[in-house]
XYZ file of C-alpha atoms in Angstrom:
221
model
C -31.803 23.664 -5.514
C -28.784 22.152 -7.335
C -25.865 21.146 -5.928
C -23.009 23.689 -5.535
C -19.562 21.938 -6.138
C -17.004 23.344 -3.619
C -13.633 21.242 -4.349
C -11.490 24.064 -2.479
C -13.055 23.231 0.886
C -11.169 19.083 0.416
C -8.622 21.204 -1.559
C -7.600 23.111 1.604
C -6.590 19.905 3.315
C -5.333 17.684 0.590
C -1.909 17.770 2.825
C -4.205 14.886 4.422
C -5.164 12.982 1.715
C -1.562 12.947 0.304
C -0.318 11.764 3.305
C -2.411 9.219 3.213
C -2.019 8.021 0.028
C 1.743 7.943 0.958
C 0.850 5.800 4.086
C -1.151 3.500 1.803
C 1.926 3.273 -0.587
C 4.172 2.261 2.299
C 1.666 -0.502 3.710
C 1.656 -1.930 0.532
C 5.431 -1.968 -0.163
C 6.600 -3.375 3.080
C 3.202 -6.127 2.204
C 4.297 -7.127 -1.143
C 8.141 -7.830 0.293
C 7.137 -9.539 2.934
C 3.972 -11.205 1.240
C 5.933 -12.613 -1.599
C 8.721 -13.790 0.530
C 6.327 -15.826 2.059
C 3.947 -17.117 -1.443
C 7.722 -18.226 -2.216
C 8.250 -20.404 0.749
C 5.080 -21.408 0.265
C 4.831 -22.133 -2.997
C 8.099 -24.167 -3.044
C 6.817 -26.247 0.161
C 3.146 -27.153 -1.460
C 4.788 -27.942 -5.362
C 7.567 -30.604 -4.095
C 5.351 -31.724 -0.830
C 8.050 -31.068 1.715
C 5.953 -32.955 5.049
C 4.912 -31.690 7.556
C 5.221 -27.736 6.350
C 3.153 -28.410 3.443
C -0.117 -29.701 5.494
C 0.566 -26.452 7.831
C 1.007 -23.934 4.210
C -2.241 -25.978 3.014
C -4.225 -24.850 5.824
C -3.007 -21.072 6.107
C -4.017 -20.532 2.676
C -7.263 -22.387 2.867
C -7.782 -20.552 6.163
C -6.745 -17.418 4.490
C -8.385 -17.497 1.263
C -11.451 -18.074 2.595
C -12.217 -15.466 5.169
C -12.772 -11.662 4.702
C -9.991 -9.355 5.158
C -11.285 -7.370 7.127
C -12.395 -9.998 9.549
C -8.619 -11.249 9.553
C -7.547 -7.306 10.823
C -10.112 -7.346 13.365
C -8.847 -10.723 15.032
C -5.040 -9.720 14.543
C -5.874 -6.234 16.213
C -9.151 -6.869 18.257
C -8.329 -10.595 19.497
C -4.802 -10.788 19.851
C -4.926 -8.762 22.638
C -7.239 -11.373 24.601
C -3.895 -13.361 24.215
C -1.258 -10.389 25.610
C -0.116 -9.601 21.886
C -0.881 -5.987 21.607
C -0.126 -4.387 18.118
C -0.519 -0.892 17.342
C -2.514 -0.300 14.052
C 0.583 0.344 12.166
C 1.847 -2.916 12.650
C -1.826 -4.906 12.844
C -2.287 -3.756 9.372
C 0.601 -4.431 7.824
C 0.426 -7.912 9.818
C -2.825 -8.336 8.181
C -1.458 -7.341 4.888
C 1.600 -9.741 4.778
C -1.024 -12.657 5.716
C -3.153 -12.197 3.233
C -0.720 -11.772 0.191
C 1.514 -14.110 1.258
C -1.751 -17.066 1.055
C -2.716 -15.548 -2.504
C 0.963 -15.738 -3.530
C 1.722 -19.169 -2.890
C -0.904 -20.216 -4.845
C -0.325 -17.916 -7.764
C 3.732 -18.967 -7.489
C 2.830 -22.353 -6.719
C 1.064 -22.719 -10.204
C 4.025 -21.292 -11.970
C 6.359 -23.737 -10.297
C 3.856 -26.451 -11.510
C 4.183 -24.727 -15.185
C 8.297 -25.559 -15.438
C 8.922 -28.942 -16.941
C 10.450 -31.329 -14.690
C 13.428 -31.949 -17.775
C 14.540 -28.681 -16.882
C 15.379 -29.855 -13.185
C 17.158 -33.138 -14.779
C 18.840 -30.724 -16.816
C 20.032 -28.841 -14.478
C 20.919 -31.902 -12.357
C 23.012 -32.804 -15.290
C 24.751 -29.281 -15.378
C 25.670 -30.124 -11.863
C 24.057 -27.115 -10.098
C 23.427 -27.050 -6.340
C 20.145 -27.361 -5.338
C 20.021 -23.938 -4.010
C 21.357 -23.150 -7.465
C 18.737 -25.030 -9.554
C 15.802 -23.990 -6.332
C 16.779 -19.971 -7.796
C 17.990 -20.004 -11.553
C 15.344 -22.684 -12.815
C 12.465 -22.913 -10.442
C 11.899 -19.574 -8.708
C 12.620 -17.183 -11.547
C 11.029 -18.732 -14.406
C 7.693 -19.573 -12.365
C 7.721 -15.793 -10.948
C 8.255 -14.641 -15.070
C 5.177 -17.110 -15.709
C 2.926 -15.581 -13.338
C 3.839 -12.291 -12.581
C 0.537 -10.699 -14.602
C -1.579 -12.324 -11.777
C 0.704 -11.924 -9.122
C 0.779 -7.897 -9.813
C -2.875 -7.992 -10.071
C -2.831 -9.444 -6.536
C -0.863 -6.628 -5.275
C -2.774 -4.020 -6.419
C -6.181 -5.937 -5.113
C -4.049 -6.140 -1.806
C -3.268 -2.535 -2.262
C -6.945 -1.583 -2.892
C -8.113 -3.269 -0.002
C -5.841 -1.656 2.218
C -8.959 0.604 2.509
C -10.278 -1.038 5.429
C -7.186 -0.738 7.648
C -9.037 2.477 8.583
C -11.495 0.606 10.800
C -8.714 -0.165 13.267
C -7.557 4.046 12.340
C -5.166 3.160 10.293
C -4.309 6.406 9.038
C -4.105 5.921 5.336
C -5.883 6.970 2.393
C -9.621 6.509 3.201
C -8.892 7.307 7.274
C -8.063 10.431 5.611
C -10.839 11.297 3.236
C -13.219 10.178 6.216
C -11.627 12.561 8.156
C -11.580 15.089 5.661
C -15.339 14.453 4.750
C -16.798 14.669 8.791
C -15.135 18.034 9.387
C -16.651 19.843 6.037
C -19.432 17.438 4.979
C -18.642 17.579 0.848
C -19.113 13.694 0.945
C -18.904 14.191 -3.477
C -15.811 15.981 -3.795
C -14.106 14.290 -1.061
C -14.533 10.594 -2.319
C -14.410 11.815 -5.808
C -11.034 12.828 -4.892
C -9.907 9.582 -3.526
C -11.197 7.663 -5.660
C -9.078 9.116 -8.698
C -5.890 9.094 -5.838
C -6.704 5.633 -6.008
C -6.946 5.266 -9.584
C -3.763 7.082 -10.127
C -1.975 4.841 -7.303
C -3.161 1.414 -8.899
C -2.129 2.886 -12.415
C 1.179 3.874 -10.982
C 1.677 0.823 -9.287
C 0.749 -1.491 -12.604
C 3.598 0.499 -13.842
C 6.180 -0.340 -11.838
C 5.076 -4.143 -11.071
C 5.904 -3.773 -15.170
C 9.307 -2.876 -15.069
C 10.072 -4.506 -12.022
C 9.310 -7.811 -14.014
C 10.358 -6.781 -17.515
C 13.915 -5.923 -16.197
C 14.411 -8.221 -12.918
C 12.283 -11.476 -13.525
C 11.452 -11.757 -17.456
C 14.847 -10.157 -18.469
C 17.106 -12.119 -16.685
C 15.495 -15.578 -17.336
């Protein structure tokens, strides 16, 4: 017998899979702020060697880069609690998030700080900026403009990843379509579904990293 499509039956609850497309959205904002924030520290700490924080940023990223994500959510959410910190999954997974960019960012910053001539730091030296001054107008922005192709690409990866928050029930995007898929059992229209909510939220999001550097980072250089 062939298969019957039946798209109304996910259809009827696609309140749910909105929802959690918006809840994957907002995990991946409040990530990328805080995630960059951190690459940024980070990166500044590893390029000029600032002792002892750079051994400590060397380790979190090694530590980072090489384990799974998912394994990373399970200890923050699973064996934290062997400690007394109890998270809910709200805050595990973004936790886990923010980790996990922020190692990948200082690495990707870190190699455009690397990028900038060290004349331009004489220079600026010369011009007799601060070093808070020079640290934001001639190392910061101009490394960010130099790498910001990889560093959305990052995002989005983070973003696409965020998938796996639902094994602690986190409820976004794939929490929902599992949900959605165990009550009426169309397992092809329901992940068909999500898979083009995710195509149309890393496509959106591409879009936006985009302006965000053409008119904040690039444009103002």
């Amino acid at each position: 017998m062939a298969y019957q499509f039946d798209f109304a039956a996910v259809l009827q609850q696609g309140d749910l899979l909105l929802k959690g497309a918006l809840f994957t959205l907002e995990l991946t904002a409040i990530g990328t702020l805080a995630g960059v924030a951190i690459g940024v520290v980070g990166a500044v700490v590893r390029a000029w060697r600032l002792r002892p924080f750079d051994w400590l940023f060397g380790a979190y990223v090694e530590l980072i880069r090489n384990t799974p994500f998912i394994v990373q959510l399970f200890f923050i959410f699973f064996g934290l609690p062997s400690l007394g910190i109890r998270l809910s999954e709200w805050e595990a997974a973004v936790l886990a998030m923010v980790i996990n960019l922020g190692a990948y960012s200082t690495e990707i910053i870190r190699a455009g700080i690397q990028a900038i001539p060290h004349g331009q730091l004489e220079a600026a030296s010369a011009l007799a900026m601060s070093r808070f001054e020079a640290l934001r107008h001639v190392v910061i922005r101009p490394a960010l403009a130099k790498v910001w192709p990889a560093l959305s690409s990052q995002i989005i990866i983070v973003m696409l990843g965020s998938a796996v928050c639902s094994q602690i029930a986190t409820e976004e995007l794939s929490f929902a379509a599992n949900f959605i898929q165990s009550r009426n059992f169309r397992s092809f229209e329901t992940y068909l579904l999500t898979t083009l909510l995710y195509l149309a939220m890393a496509i959106l999001l591409r879009q936006v990293l985009n302006l965000v550097g053409r008119y904040l980072i690039v444009g103002r250089r």
